[in-house]
Structure formats: structure tokens, C-alpha cells
């Protein structure tokens, strides 16, 4: 900017106006306010990144998952290949979410599940997702019975990144997630004396979708009904299953556990 310090016809305002123009930050840096605004937004976004710990002995899968999560706005605070190191990692880093395989070294049996139970005992607010290659009904039931913030998904069925990351965020917020393949396995193996016998076919369908972690609005879109209709079905399900009075989220979890345990 060319400033006329003589106060002549070029400016018509004199030296005082020239000094004002030269010293006014709003004139010199018109984007300063916007820059500060973006800095605040970026800082808030960084604070909202969910801290995740990964445990899987398949290094390619583990590294690929870590890269995917980082690109999706998560903060991978550590990864390992066995349950012992996972416990150390969780104790040191205190992640909000742990993603673990069931079968890991040294025995490739239930090491991941044992570690998940230990993490739940020490850090009850930490969300845990079992990402398994197989439908392990007993293992899944054992883990899901520990309460909220738990999930069980099959590796081969994770085909949509947005759905997967939405599921992870839902777990951290206190939700649950069960792979539809596991739900189908449990439905096929229900006991003769089924506590779900009191439910109508539509209510069983709603409960089945609840077991996969869907919200009322998501269920309404899936079944092509209004959200109000879904809410009525949910209330009826909770009443027919004779679940104790408590907050809505806890009763939904109990309903899902009843559904999964009816086998």
C-alpha cells in the first residue's frame, strides 16, 4: 500500500490518517481473525480425536487398520501383536477404545478375550471391539455380557469405512455392536423355552436390528416405518421382556443381551 505522508491531494487526510492506516491490524491483516478462528476449530478437532489401541498378530491387517483410522480422524496411540503387550499399552496410554482379535500368540485360543475382560475390569469406561475372523458364539456372548461399550464384528464383513468408523464412535459413546452373522447364528440356535416367544414377528425384527447397534431412526429407515412406530415397538419389547426399570440405554442393552442369550 502506498501512503502519501505529505497530506496533499493524494489522500486528503494528512499524516494522522496515514499513520492510522499503517497501524490498524484489521487493514493490514484482514484475514487475521479468520486465521484465529480456523486455528480454534483445528484445535477443537484435535481434542476430539478418539484414542485407540490395536492388538492383532496380523501385521498387515493391523498396520492397514491403523492407517485407515488415522485418516478417519482417530488417534492410534499404539499397536501390538499379543495380549500381554496390549495390557501394558492400555495401562500406559489409557485409550478410549481398544480393538482386539480373539486368537493371538502364544496359544491362538482366547488370549484376546482374556485381555478384553481384564481391560474391562480395570478400565470399565474403555470401549472394546472384538474384530474376529470367525463367528465365536460363546466368546461373543461372554464379552457382550460385560455391559455397554462392547462390540463384536467379523473382519470379512467390514466393507464400508464410514459405517465402521460410525460404529466405533457409537461404542465410545456407550453403545454396542453385534455382527449380523452372529445374530443369525444365535437366532438359529435359540432354546426351546425362548423368552422371546412373547414378542411378535415385527418386534423380533426390531430387536434383531437393535442387536446390531442401530438407533430407532436407523431401524425406521431399514423397516420403512416411522420412528414413532419403532419407539412403540421398543417400549413393547422392553415391557414383554420384563426388564427392570432403569435408563433407556441400559434397558436396550439388557434387551439385546436377552436376545443374544436366547439360545
mmCIF file of C-alpha atoms in Angstrom:
data_model
loop_
_atom_site.group_PDB
_atom_site.id
_atom_site.type_symbol
_atom_site.label_atom_id
_atom_site.label_comp_id
_atom_site.label_asym_id
_atom_site.label_seq_id
_atom_site.Cartn_x
_atom_site.Cartn_y
_atom_site.Cartn_z
ATOM 1 C CA UNK A 1 0.000 0.000 0.000
ATOM 2 C CA UNK A 2 1.433 3.418 -0.985
ATOM 3 C CA UNK A 3 0.976 6.012 1.745
ATOM 4 C CA UNK A 4 1.151 9.761 0.999
ATOM 5 C CA UNK A 5 2.797 11.297 4.070
ATOM 6 C CA UNK A 6 2.542 14.864 2.710
ATOM 7 C CA UNK A 7 -1.163 15.238 3.341
ATOM 8 C CA UNK A 8 -1.721 16.522 -0.191
ATOM 9 C CA UNK A 9 -4.443 15.772 -2.654
ATOM 10 C CA UNK A 10 -3.314 12.169 -2.957
ATOM 11 C CA UNK A 11 -5.019 11.216 0.343
ATOM 12 C CA UNK A 12 -6.936 14.258 1.526
ATOM 13 C CA UNK A 13 -6.487 13.069 5.153
ATOM 14 C CA UNK A 14 -2.980 14.051 6.206
ATOM 15 C CA UNK A 15 -0.245 12.253 8.177
ATOM 16 C CA UNK A 16 -2.509 11.213 11.047
ATOM 17 C CA UNK A 17 -4.724 9.214 8.706
ATOM 18 C CA UNK A 18 -1.678 7.653 7.070
ATOM 19 C CA UNK A 19 -0.389 6.511 10.484
ATOM 20 C CA UNK A 20 -3.819 5.119 11.339
ATOM 21 C CA UNK A 21 -3.921 3.139 8.108
ATOM 22 C CA UNK A 22 -0.429 1.834 8.660
ATOM 23 C CA UNK A 23 -1.103 0.671 12.224
ATOM 24 C CA UNK A 24 -4.627 -0.752 12.018
ATOM 25 C CA UNK A 25 -4.299 -4.612 12.135
ATOM 26 C CA UNK A 26 -7.714 -5.030 10.576
ATOM 27 C CA UNK A 27 -6.461 -3.171 7.494
ATOM 28 C CA UNK A 28 -3.006 -4.734 7.374
ATOM 29 C CA UNK A 29 -4.127 -8.295 8.085
ATOM 30 C CA UNK A 30 -7.780 -8.676 7.083
ATOM 31 C CA UNK A 31 -7.550 -12.481 7.394
ATOM 32 C CA UNK A 32 -6.089 -12.492 10.920
ATOM 33 C CA UNK A 33 -9.468 -13.036 12.558
ATOM 34 C CA UNK A 34 -10.356 -15.850 10.192
ATOM 35 C CA UNK A 35 -6.963 -17.471 10.789
ATOM 36 C CA UNK A 36 -7.512 -17.399 14.530
ATOM 37 C CA UNK A 37 -10.964 -18.909 14.002
ATOM 38 C CA UNK A 38 -9.586 -21.776 11.927
ATOM 39 C CA UNK A 39 -6.852 -22.360 14.494
ATOM 40 C CA UNK A 40 -9.508 -22.735 17.194
ATOM 41 C CA UNK A 41 -11.536 -25.135 15.068
ATOM 42 C CA UNK A 42 -8.476 -27.245 14.264
ATOM 43 C CA UNK A 43 -7.509 -27.328 17.944
ATOM 44 C CA UNK A 44 -11.016 -28.443 18.943
ATOM 45 C CA UNK A 45 -10.997 -31.123 16.267
ATOM 46 C CA UNK A 46 -7.651 -32.401 17.535
ATOM 47 C CA UNK A 47 -9.051 -32.605 21.064
ATOM 48 C CA UNK A 48 -11.996 -34.690 19.826
ATOM 49 C CA UNK A 49 -9.849 -37.397 18.208
ATOM 50 C CA UNK A 50 -10.675 -40.734 19.813
ATOM 51 C CA UNK A 51 -7.610 -42.501 21.220
ATOM 52 C CA UNK A 52 -7.372 -46.105 20.001
ATOM 53 C CA UNK A 53 -5.166 -49.103 20.831
ATOM 54 C CA UNK A 54 -4.905 -52.005 18.357
ATOM 55 C CA UNK A 55 -3.968 -55.635 19.001
ATOM 56 C CA UNK A 56 -3.705 -58.207 16.197
ATOM 57 C CA UNK A 57 -0.894 -60.561 15.244
ATOM 58 C CA UNK A 58 -1.583 -59.994 11.529
ATOM 59 C CA UNK A 59 0.807 -57.104 10.947
ATOM 60 C CA UNK A 60 -0.563 -56.184 7.516
ATOM 61 C CA UNK A 61 -4.126 -56.015 8.789
ATOM 62 C CA UNK A 62 -3.052 -54.112 11.904
ATOM 63 C CA UNK A 63 -0.998 -51.532 10.006
ATOM 64 C CA UNK A 64 -3.741 -51.115 7.422
ATOM 65 C CA UNK A 65 -6.360 -50.597 10.128
ATOM 66 C CA UNK A 66 -4.128 -48.087 11.908
ATOM 67 C CA UNK A 67 -3.688 -46.117 8.683
ATOM 68 C CA UNK A 68 -7.432 -46.173 7.982
ATOM 69 C CA UNK A 69 -8.253 -44.939 11.478
ATOM 70 C CA UNK A 70 -5.712 -42.123 11.335
ATOM 71 C CA UNK A 71 -7.145 -40.948 8.010
ATOM 72 C CA UNK A 72 -10.639 -41.084 9.533
ATOM 73 C CA UNK A 73 -9.784 -38.763 12.413
ATOM 74 C CA UNK A 74 -8.804 -41.236 15.136
ATOM 75 C CA UNK A 75 -5.591 -41.147 17.146
ATOM 76 C CA UNK A 76 -3.891 -44.559 17.208
ATOM 77 C CA UNK A 77 -1.843 -44.364 20.417
ATOM 78 C CA UNK A 78 -0.256 -47.794 19.990
ATOM 79 C CA UNK A 79 -0.463 -51.243 18.450
ATOM 80 C CA UNK A 80 0.849 -54.681 19.329
ATOM 81 C CA UNK A 81 0.658 -58.358 18.405
ATOM 82 C CA UNK A 82 -0.124 -60.091 21.717
ATOM 83 C CA UNK A 83 -2.336 -59.709 24.778
ATOM 84 C CA UNK A 84 0.444 -59.081 27.312
ATOM 85 C CA UNK A 85 1.713 -56.048 25.422
ATOM 86 C CA UNK A 86 -1.870 -54.899 24.901
ATOM 87 C CA UNK A 87 -2.454 -54.743 28.653
ATOM 88 C CA UNK A 88 0.751 -52.758 29.127
ATOM 89 C CA UNK A 89 -0.235 -50.431 26.297
ATOM 90 C CA UNK A 90 -3.691 -49.767 27.736
ATOM 91 C CA UNK A 91 -2.310 -49.125 31.214
ATOM 92 C CA UNK A 92 0.224 -46.646 29.860
ATOM 93 C CA UNK A 93 -1.846 -44.825 27.225
ATOM 94 C CA UNK A 94 -5.410 -45.105 28.621
ATOM 95 C CA UNK A 95 -7.122 -45.240 25.192
ATOM 96 C CA UNK A 96 -10.843 -44.633 24.853
ATOM 97 C CA UNK A 97 -11.206 -47.613 22.505
ATOM 98 C CA UNK A 98 -9.448 -50.968 22.192
ATOM 99 C CA UNK A 99 -9.734 -53.088 19.047
ATOM 100 C CA UNK A 100 -8.567 -56.656 19.613
ATOM 101 C CA UNK A 101 -8.578 -60.047 17.917
ATOM 102 C CA UNK A 102 -9.645 -63.101 19.946
ATOM 103 C CA UNK A 103 -6.914 -65.505 18.865
ATOM 104 C CA UNK A 104 -3.399 -64.198 19.391
ATOM 105 C CA UNK A 105 0.025 -65.505 20.431
ATOM 106 C CA UNK A 106 1.181 -67.571 22.123
ATOM 107 C CA UNK A 107 -1.659 -70.099 22.125
ATOM 108 C CA UNK A 108 -4.001 -68.649 19.494
ATOM 109 C CA UNK A 109 -7.053 -69.525 21.577
ATOM 110 C CA UNK A 110 -8.729 -66.891 23.781
ATOM 111 C CA UNK A 111 -5.832 -64.568 24.626
ATOM 112 C CA UNK A 112 -7.543 -61.516 23.175
ATOM 113 C CA UNK A 113 -10.789 -62.225 25.020
ATOM 114 C CA UNK A 114 -8.969 -62.704 28.330
ATOM 115 C CA UNK A 115 -7.203 -59.380 27.784
ATOM 116 C CA UNK A 116 -10.545 -57.719 26.937
ATOM 117 C CA UNK A 117 -12.033 -58.923 30.236
ATOM 118 C CA UNK A 118 -9.015 -57.654 32.137
ATOM 119 C CA UNK A 119 -9.275 -54.266 30.436
ATOM 120 C CA UNK A 120 -12.992 -54.088 31.246
ATOM 121 C CA UNK A 121 -12.238 -54.881 34.902
ATOM 122 C CA UNK A 122 -9.501 -52.254 35.215
ATOM 123 C CA UNK A 123 -10.946 -49.602 32.889
ATOM 124 C CA UNK A 124 -14.754 -50.005 32.743
ATOM 125 C CA UNK A 125 -15.201 -46.849 30.658
ATOM 126 C CA UNK A 126 -12.946 -48.104 27.851
ATOM 127 C CA UNK A 127 -14.851 -49.279 24.778
ATOM 128 C CA UNK A 128 -13.828 -52.692 23.423
ATOM 129 C CA UNK A 129 -14.363 -54.040 19.927
ATOM 130 C CA UNK A 130 -13.503 -57.642 19.098
ATOM 131 C CA UNK A 131 -12.625 -57.863 15.412
ATOM 132 C CA UNK A 132 -12.569 -61.582 14.657
ATOM 133 C CA UNK A 133 -12.114 -63.767 11.599
ATOM 134 C CA UNK A 134 -14.706 -66.285 12.790
ATOM 135 C CA UNK A 135 -18.129 -66.458 14.439
ATOM 136 C CA UNK A 136 -17.297 -67.405 18.015
ATOM 137 C CA UNK A 137 -20.693 -67.551 19.699
ATOM 138 C CA UNK A 138 -19.594 -68.425 23.228
ATOM 139 C CA UNK A 139 -16.759 -65.903 23.211
ATOM 140 C CA UNK A 140 -19.001 -63.166 21.874
ATOM 141 C CA UNK A 141 -21.699 -63.805 24.482
ATOM 142 C CA UNK A 142 -19.107 -63.809 27.229
ATOM 143 C CA UNK A 143 -17.779 -60.424 26.186
ATOM 144 C CA UNK A 144 -21.113 -58.757 25.428
ATOM 145 C CA UNK A 145 -22.418 -59.768 28.848
ATOM 146 C CA UNK A 146 -19.852 -57.424 30.440
ATOM 147 C CA UNK A 147 -22.053 -54.420 29.608
ATOM 148 C CA UNK A 148 -22.070 -51.325 27.405
ATOM 149 C CA UNK A 149 -19.282 -50.115 25.136
ATOM 150 C CA UNK A 150 -18.703 -53.577 23.680
ATOM 151 C CA UNK A 151 -18.859 -54.863 20.129
ATOM 152 C CA UNK A 152 -18.145 -57.953 18.052
ATOM 153 C CA UNK A 153 -17.613 -57.721 14.300
ATOM 154 C CA UNK A 154 -16.270 -60.086 11.665
ATOM 155 C CA UNK A 155 -13.240 -58.832 9.758
ATOM 156 C CA UNK A 156 -14.536 -60.115 6.434
ATOM 157 C CA UNK A 157 -17.827 -58.230 6.768
ATOM 158 C CA UNK A 158 -16.374 -54.761 7.345
ATOM 159 C CA UNK A 159 -16.910 -53.414 3.846
ATOM 160 C CA UNK A 160 -17.913 -49.779 4.414
ATOM 161 C CA UNK A 161 -15.397 -47.462 6.081
ATOM 162 C CA UNK A 162 -17.972 -44.856 7.118
ATOM 163 C CA UNK A 163 -20.223 -47.478 8.719
ATOM 164 C CA UNK A 164 -17.244 -48.978 10.508
ATOM 165 C CA UNK A 165 -15.970 -45.670 11.918
ATOM 166 C CA UNK A 166 -19.529 -44.690 12.911
ATOM 167 C CA UNK A 167 -19.757 -47.976 14.817
ATOM 168 C CA UNK A 168 -16.509 -47.224 16.645
ATOM 169 C CA UNK A 169 -17.749 -43.788 17.696
ATOM 170 C CA UNK A 170 -21.042 -45.299 18.835
ATOM 171 C CA UNK A 171 -19.173 -47.791 21.031
ATOM 172 C CA UNK A 172 -17.171 -44.990 22.666
ATOM 173 C CA UNK A 173 -20.436 -43.135 23.388
ATOM 174 C CA UNK A 174 -21.752 -46.189 25.272
ATOM 175 C CA UNK A 175 -23.437 -48.206 22.534
ATOM 176 C CA UNK A 176 -22.975 -51.783 21.407
ATOM 177 C CA UNK A 177 -22.457 -53.533 18.072
ATOM 178 C CA UNK A 178 -23.011 -57.143 17.060
ATOM 179 C CA UNK A 179 -22.249 -58.569 13.640
ATOM 180 C CA UNK A 180 -25.423 -59.682 11.803
ATOM 181 C CA UNK A 181 -23.784 -63.062 11.124
ATOM 182 C CA UNK A 182 -23.501 -63.614 14.854
ATOM 183 C CA UNK A 183 -27.108 -62.546 15.343
ATOM 184 C CA UNK A 184 -28.220 -65.066 12.703
ATOM 185 C CA UNK A 185 -26.191 -67.800 14.398
ATOM 186 C CA UNK A 186 -27.818 -67.084 17.724
ATOM 187 C CA UNK A 187 -31.310 -66.926 16.254
ATOM 188 C CA UNK A 188 -30.828 -70.343 14.666
ATOM 189 C CA UNK A 189 -29.768 -71.832 17.990
ATOM 190 C CA UNK A 190 -32.439 -70.447 20.334
ATOM 191 C CA UNK A 191 -33.562 -72.574 23.272
ATOM 192 C CA UNK A 192 -36.950 -74.324 23.244
ATOM 193 C CA UNK A 193 -38.125 -72.209 26.169
ATOM 194 C CA UNK A 194 -37.464 -68.922 24.489
ATOM 195 C CA UNK A 195 -38.027 -65.666 26.426
ATOM 196 C CA UNK A 196 -38.632 -64.064 23.051
ATOM 197 C CA UNK A 197 -41.750 -66.148 22.413
ATOM 198 C CA UNK A 198 -43.837 -63.313 23.833
ATOM 199 C CA UNK A 199 -42.681 -60.991 21.048
ATOM 200 C CA UNK A 200 -44.457 -60.558 17.746
ATOM 201 C CA UNK A 201 -42.536 -61.246 14.499
ATOM 202 C CA UNK A 202 -42.162 -57.496 13.931
ATOM 203 C CA UNK A 203 -40.898 -56.950 17.483
ATOM 204 C CA UNK A 204 -38.327 -59.703 16.993
ATOM 205 C CA UNK A 205 -37.237 -57.990 13.806
ATOM 206 C CA UNK A 206 -36.843 -54.683 15.647
ATOM 207 C CA UNK A 207 -34.914 -56.383 18.464
ATOM 208 C CA UNK A 208 -32.666 -58.096 15.921
ATOM 209 C CA UNK A 209 -31.786 -54.699 14.448
ATOM 210 C CA UNK A 210 -31.265 -53.279 17.937
ATOM 211 C CA UNK A 211 -28.728 -56.062 18.496
ATOM 212 C CA UNK A 212 -26.662 -54.791 15.568
ATOM 213 C CA UNK A 213 -26.410 -51.390 17.283
ATOM 214 C CA UNK A 214 -28.909 -49.463 15.165
ATOM 215 C CA UNK A 215 -30.719 -46.462 16.626
ATOM 216 C CA UNK A 216 -34.506 -46.033 16.402
ATOM 217 C CA UNK A 217 -34.149 -43.729 13.398
ATOM 218 C CA UNK A 218 -31.879 -46.233 11.615
ATOM 219 C CA UNK A 219 -34.341 -49.059 12.322
ATOM 220 C CA UNK A 220 -37.203 -46.977 10.946
ATOM 221 C CA UNK A 221 -35.306 -46.467 7.696
ATOM 222 C CA UNK A 222 -34.468 -50.161 7.480
ATOM 223 C CA UNK A 223 -38.091 -51.265 8.004
ATOM 224 C CA UNK A 224 -39.702 -48.389 6.100
ATOM 225 C CA UNK A 225 -41.809 -47.277 9.071
ATOM 226 C CA UNK A 226 -41.943 -44.090 11.120
ATOM 227 C CA UNK A 227 -39.593 -43.558 14.035
ATOM 228 C CA UNK A 228 -42.652 -43.271 16.295
ATOM 229 C CA UNK A 229 -43.715 -46.786 15.270
ATOM 230 C CA UNK A 230 -40.258 -48.097 16.134
ATOM 231 C CA UNK A 231 -40.416 -46.393 19.541
ATOM 232 C CA UNK A 232 -43.733 -48.143 20.245
ATOM 233 C CA UNK A 233 -42.198 -51.498 19.292
ATOM 234 C CA UNK A 234 -39.201 -50.838 21.556
ATOM 235 C CA UNK A 235 -41.422 -49.959 24.517
ATOM 236 C CA UNK A 236 -43.458 -53.113 23.931
ATOM 237 C CA UNK A 237 -40.284 -55.227 23.718
ATOM 238 C CA UNK A 238 -38.926 -53.839 26.991
ATOM 239 C CA UNK A 239 -42.263 -54.452 28.708
ATOM 240 C CA UNK A 240 -42.732 -58.019 27.381
ATOM 241 C CA UNK A 241 -39.196 -58.995 28.359
ATOM 242 C CA UNK A 242 -39.959 -57.705 31.892
ATOM 243 C CA UNK A 243 -36.775 -55.725 32.088
ATOM 244 C CA UNK A 244 -36.177 -53.743 35.303
ATOM 245 C CA UNK A 245 -36.857 -50.028 35.298
ATOM 246 C CA UNK A 246 -33.681 -48.077 34.537
ATOM 247 C CA UNK A 247 -32.398 -45.599 31.966
ATOM 248 C CA UNK A 248 -33.367 -46.221 28.346
ATOM 249 C CA UNK A 249 -29.841 -47.070 27.146
ATOM 250 C CA UNK A 250 -29.331 -49.684 29.884
ATOM 251 C CA UNK A 251 -32.686 -51.331 29.171
ATOM 252 C CA UNK A 252 -31.875 -51.514 25.461
ATOM 253 C CA UNK A 253 -28.600 -53.261 26.288
ATOM 254 C CA UNK A 254 -30.436 -55.708 28.565
ATOM 255 C CA UNK A 255 -32.918 -56.417 25.767
ATOM 256 C CA UNK A 256 -30.096 -57.129 23.345
ATOM 257 C CA UNK A 257 -28.415 -59.428 25.869
ATOM 258 C CA UNK A 258 -31.706 -61.267 26.368
ATOM 259 C CA UNK A 259 -31.976 -61.671 22.626
ATOM 260 C CA UNK A 260 -28.407 -62.917 22.313
ATOM 261 C CA UNK A 261 -28.782 -65.193 25.338
ATOM 262 C CA UNK A 262 -31.937 -66.837 23.995
ATOM 263 C CA UNK A 263 -30.072 -69.741 22.542
#
